[in-house]
mmCIF file of C-alpha atoms and ligand atoms in Angstrom:
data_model
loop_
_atom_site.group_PDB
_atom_site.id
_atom_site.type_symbol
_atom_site.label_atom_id
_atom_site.label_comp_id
_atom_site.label_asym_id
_atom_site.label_seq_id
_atom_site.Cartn_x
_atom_site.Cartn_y
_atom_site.Cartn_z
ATOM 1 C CA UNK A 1 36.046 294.918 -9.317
ATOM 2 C CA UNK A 2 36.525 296.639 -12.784
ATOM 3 C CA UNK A 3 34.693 296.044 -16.024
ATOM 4 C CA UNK A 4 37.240 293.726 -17.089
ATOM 5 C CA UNK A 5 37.159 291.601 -14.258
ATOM 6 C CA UNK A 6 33.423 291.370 -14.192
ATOM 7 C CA UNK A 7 33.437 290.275 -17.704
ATOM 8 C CA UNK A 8 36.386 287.493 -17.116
ATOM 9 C CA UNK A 9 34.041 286.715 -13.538
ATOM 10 C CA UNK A 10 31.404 286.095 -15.863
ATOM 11 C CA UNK A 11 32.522 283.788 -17.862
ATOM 12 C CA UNK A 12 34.709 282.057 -15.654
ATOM 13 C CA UNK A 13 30.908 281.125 -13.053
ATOM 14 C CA UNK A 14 29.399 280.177 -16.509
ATOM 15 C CA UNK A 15 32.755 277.902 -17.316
ATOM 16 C CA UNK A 16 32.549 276.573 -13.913
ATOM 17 C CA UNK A 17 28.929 275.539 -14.519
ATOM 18 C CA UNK A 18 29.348 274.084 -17.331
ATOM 19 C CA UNK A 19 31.963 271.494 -16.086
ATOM 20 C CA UNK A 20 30.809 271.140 -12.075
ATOM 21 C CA UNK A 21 28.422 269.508 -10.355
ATOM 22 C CA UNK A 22 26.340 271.716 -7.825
ATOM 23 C CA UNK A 23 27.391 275.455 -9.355
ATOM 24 C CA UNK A 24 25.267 278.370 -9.623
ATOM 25 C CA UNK A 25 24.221 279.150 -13.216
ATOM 26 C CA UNK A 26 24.134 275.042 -13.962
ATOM 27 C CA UNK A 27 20.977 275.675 -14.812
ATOM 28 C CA UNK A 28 19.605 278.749 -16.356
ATOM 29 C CA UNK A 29 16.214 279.838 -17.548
ATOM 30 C CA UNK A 30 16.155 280.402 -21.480
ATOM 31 C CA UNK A 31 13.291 282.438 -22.971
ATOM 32 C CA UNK A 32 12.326 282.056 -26.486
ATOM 33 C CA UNK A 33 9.396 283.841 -28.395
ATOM 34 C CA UNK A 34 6.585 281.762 -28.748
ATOM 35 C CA UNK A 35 4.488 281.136 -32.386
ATOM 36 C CA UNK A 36 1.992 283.396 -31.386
ATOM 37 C CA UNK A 37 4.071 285.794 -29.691
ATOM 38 C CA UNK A 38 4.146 285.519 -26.330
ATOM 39 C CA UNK A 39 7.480 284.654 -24.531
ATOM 40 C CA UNK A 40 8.411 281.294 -23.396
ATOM 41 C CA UNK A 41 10.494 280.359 -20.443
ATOM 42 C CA UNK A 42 11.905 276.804 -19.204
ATOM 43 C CA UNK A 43 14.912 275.667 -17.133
ATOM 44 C CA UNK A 44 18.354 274.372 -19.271
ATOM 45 C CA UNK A 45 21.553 272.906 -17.845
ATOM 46 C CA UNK A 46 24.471 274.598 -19.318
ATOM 47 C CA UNK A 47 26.565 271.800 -21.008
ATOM 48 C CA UNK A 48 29.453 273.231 -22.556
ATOM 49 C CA UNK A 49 30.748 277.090 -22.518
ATOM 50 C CA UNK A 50 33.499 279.039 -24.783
ATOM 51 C CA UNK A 51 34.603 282.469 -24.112
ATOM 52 C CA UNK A 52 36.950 283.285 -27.506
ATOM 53 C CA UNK A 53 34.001 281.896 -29.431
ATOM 54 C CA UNK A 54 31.600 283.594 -27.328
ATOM 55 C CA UNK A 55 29.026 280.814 -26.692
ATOM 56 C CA UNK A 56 27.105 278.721 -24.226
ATOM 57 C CA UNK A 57 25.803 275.662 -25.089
ATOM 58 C CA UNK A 58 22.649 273.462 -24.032
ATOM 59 C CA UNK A 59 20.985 270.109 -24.938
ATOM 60 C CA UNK A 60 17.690 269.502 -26.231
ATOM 61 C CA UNK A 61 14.872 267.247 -27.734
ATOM 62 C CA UNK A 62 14.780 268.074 -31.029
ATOM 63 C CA UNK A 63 10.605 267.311 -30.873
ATOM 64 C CA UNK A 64 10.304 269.891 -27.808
ATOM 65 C CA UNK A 65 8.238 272.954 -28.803
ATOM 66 C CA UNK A 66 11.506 275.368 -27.914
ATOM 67 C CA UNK A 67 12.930 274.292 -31.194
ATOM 68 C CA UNK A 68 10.026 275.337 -33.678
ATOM 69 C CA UNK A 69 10.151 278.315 -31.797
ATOM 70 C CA UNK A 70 14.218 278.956 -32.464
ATOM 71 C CA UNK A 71 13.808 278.056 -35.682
ATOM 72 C CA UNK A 72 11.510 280.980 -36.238
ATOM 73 C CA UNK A 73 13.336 283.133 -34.238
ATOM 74 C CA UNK A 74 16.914 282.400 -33.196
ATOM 75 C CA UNK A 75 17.152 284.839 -30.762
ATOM 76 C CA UNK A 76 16.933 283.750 -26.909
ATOM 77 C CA UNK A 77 17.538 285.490 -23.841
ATOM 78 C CA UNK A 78 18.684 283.636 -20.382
ATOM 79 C CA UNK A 79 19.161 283.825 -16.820
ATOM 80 C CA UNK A 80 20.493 282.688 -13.794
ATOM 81 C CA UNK A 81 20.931 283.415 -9.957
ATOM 82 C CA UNK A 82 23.421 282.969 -7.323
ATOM 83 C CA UNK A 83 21.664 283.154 -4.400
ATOM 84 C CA UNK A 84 24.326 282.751 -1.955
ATOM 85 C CA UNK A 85 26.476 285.746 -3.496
ATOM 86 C CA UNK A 86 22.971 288.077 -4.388
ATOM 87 C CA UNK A 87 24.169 287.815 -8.341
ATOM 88 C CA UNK A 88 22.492 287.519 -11.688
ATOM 89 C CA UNK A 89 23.591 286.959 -15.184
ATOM 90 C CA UNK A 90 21.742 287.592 -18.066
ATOM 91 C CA UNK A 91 22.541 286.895 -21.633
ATOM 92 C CA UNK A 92 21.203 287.545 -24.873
ATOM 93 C CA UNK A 93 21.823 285.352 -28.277
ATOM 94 C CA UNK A 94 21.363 283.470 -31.195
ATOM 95 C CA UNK A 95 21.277 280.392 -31.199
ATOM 96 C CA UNK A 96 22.013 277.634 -33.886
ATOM 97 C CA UNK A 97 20.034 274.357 -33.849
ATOM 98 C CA UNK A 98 22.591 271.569 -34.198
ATOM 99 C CA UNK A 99 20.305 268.744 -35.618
ATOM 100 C CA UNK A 100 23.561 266.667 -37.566
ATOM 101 C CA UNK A 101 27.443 266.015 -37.315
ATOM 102 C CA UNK A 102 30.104 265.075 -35.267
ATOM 103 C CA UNK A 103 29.877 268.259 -32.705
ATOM 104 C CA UNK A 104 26.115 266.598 -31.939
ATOM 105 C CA UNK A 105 27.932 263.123 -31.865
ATOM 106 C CA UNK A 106 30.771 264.251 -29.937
ATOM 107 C CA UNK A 107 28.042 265.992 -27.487
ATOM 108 C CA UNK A 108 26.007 262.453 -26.861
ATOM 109 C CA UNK A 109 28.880 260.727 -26.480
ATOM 110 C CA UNK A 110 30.504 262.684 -23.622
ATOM 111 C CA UNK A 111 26.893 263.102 -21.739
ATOM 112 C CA UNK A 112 26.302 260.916 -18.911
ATOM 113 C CA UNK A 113 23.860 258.344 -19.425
ATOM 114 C CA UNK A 114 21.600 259.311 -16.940
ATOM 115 C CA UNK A 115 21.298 262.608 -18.996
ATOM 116 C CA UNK A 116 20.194 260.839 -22.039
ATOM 117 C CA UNK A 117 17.130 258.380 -20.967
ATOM 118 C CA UNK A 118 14.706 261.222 -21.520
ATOM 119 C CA UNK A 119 15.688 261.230 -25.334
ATOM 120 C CA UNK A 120 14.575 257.537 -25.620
ATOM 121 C CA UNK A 121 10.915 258.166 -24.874
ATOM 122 C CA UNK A 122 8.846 257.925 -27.340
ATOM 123 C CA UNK A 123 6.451 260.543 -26.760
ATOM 124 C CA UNK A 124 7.604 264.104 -27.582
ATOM 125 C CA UNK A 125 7.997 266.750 -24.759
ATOM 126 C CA UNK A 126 4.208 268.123 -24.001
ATOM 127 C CA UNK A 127 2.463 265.253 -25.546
ATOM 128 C CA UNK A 128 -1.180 265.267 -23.458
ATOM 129 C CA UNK A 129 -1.280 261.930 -21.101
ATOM 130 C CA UNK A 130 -3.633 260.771 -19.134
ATOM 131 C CA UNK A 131 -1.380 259.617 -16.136
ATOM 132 C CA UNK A 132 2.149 259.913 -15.453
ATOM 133 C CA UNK A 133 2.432 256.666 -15.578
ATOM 134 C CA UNK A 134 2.527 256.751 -19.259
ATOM 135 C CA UNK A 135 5.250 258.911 -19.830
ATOM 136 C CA UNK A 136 7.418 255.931 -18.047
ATOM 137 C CA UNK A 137 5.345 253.166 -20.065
ATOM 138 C CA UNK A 138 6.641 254.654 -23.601
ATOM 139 C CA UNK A 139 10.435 254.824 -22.960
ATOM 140 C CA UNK A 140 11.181 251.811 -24.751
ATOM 141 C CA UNK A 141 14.106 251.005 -22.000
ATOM 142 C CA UNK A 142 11.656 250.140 -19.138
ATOM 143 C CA UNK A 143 10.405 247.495 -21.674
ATOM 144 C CA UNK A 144 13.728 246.110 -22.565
ATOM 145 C CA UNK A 145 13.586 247.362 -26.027
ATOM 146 C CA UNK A 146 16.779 248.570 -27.713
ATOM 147 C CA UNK A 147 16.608 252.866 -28.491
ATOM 148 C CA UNK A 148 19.379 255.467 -27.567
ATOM 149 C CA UNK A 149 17.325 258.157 -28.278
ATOM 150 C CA UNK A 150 20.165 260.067 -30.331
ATOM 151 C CA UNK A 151 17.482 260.622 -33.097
ATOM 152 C CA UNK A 152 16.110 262.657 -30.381
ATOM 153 C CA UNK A 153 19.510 265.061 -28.710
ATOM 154 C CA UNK A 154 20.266 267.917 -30.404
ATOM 155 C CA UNK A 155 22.794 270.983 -29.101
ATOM 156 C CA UNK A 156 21.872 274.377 -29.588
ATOM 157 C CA UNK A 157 24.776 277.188 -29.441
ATOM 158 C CA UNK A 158 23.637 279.951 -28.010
ATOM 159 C CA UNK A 159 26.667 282.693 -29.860
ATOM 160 C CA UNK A 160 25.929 285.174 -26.756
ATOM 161 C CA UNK A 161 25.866 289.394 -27.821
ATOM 162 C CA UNK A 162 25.260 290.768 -24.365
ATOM 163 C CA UNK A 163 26.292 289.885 -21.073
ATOM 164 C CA UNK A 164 24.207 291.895 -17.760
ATOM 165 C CA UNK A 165 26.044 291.379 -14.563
ATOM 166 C CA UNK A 166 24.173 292.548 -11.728
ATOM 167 C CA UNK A 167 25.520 291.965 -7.932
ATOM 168 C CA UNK A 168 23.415 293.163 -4.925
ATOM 169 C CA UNK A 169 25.203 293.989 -2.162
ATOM 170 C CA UNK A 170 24.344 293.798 1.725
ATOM 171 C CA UNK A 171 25.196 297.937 2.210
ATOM 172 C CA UNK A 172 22.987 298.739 -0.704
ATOM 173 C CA UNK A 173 26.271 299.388 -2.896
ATOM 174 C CA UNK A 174 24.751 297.879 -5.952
ATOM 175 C CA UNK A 175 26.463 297.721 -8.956
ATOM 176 C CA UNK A 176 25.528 296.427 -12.552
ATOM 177 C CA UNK A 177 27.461 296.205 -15.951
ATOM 178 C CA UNK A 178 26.675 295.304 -19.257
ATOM 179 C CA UNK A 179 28.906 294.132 -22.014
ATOM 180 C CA UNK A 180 27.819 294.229 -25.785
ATOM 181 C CA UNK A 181 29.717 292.237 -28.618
ATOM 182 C CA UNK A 182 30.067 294.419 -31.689
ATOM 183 C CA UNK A 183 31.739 292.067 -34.440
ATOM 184 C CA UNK A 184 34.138 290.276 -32.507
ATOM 185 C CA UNK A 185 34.808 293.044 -30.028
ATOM 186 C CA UNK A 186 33.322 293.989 -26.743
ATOM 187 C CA UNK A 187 32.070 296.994 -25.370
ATOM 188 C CA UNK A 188 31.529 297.618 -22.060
ATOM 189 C CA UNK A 189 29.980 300.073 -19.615
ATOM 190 C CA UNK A 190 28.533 300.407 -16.104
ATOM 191 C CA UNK A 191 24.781 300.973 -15.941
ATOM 192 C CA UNK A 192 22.102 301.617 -13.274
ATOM 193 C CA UNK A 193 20.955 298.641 -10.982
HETATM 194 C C1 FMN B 201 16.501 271.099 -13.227
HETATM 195 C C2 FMN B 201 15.997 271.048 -14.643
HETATM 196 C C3 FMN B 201 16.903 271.017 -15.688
HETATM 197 C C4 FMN B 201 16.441 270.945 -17.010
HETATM 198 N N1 FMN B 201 17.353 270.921 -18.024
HETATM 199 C C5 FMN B 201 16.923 270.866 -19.304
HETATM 200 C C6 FMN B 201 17.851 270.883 -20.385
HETATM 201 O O1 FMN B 201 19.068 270.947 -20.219
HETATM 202 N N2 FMN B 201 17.336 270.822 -21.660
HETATM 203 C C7 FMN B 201 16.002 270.770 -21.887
HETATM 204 O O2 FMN B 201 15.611 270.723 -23.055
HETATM 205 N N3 FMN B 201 15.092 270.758 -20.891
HETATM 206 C C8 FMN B 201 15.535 270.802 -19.604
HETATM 207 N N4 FMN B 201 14.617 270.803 -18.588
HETATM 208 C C9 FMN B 201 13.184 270.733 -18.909
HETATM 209 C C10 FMN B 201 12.716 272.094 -19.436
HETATM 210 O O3 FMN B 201 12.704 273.027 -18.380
HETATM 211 C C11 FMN B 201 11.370 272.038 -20.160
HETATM 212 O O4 FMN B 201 10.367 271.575 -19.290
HETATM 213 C C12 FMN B 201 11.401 271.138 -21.380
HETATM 214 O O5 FMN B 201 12.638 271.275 -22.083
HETATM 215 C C13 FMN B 201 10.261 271.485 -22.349
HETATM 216 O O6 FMN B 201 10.421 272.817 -22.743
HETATM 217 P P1 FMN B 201 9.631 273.456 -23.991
HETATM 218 O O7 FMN B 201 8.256 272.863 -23.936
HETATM 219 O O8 FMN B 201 9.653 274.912 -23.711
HETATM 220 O O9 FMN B 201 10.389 273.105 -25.236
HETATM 221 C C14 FMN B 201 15.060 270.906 -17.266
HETATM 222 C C15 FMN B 201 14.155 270.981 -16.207
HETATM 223 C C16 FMN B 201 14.605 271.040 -14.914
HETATM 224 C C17 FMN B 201 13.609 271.096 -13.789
#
């Protein structure tokens, strides 16, 4: 493959992700840098992907510590495997906290429900509890109380500026390639596994 088709590869596996069930890079681990420093990792499903606007897109609860820590500092590195094809992507960004409006709206309303009941609880992501139990206890569905949880959902846009594309091969033929956004343009370039 050439750089060009690595890049459009890219982005068509993260596409793919976005909009099927059971695809490699449906989840991805997103690192942020925590208040006092230290980096911060956690699984996210990729929920929505654009390659002319250059952006991936998650869904979060607005409570969960990840989003102090974006709103310090925006940027946010992630990663993802295909195990069956020996490949990783990684990607750098920003990414914008989308707390209000109708791309949130349109976001919640086009989720599955079953990927919504963990906005409804009322204790926020990493609360201390003394039994699991209690986690179930305080969604207010399980005691036939009335709460979406929308307060809860927010997007973040993650507006990507590098792309790492790294594919190990079975006869040691390795080959990696980044691409860099510099305004709205790409650069690209092979680099050393
Ligand atoms: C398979 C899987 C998918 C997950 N997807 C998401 C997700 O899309 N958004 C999210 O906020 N947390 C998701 N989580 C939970 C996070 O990994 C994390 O535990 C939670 O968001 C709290 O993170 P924080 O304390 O760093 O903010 C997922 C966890 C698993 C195991």
């Amino acid at each position: 493959m050439d750089l060009e088709q690595i890049y459009a590869r890219i982005w068509a596996s993260l596409a793919r992700a976005a909009a099927e069930k059971n695809q490699p890079f449906k989840t991805m681990q997103a690192a942020t840098i925590g208040l006092d420093g230290a980096p911060n990792v956690r699984t996210v499903v990729l929920r929505s992907v654009s390659e002319p606007r250059g952006e991936i897109i998650f869904h979060t609860d607005l409570r969960s510590p990840k989003i102090v820590e974006l709103s310090r500092e925006p940027r946010i590195a992630l990663v993802g495997v295909d195990p069956v094809h020996n490949l990783q992507i990684r990607v750098t960004g920003r990414a914008e906290v989308v707390r209000s409006g109708p791309e949130r709206l349109e976001a919640w309303q086009s989720s599955p429900d079953h990927t919504l009941t963990v906005y409804r609880t009322t204790l926020a992501p990493g609360t201390p509890i003394q039994h699991p139990d209690e986690a179930f206890d305080a969604n207010p569905a399980s005691a036939g109380e009335e709460a979406t949880g929308f307060d809860h959902f927010c997007v973040v846009k993650v507006r990507v500026d590098s792309l790492d594309w790294l594919e190990h091969s079975k006869n040691d033929h390795h080959e990696r390639a980044r691409f860099y956004r510099e305004g709205e343009r790409w650069s690209q370039g092979w680099i050393a596994p």
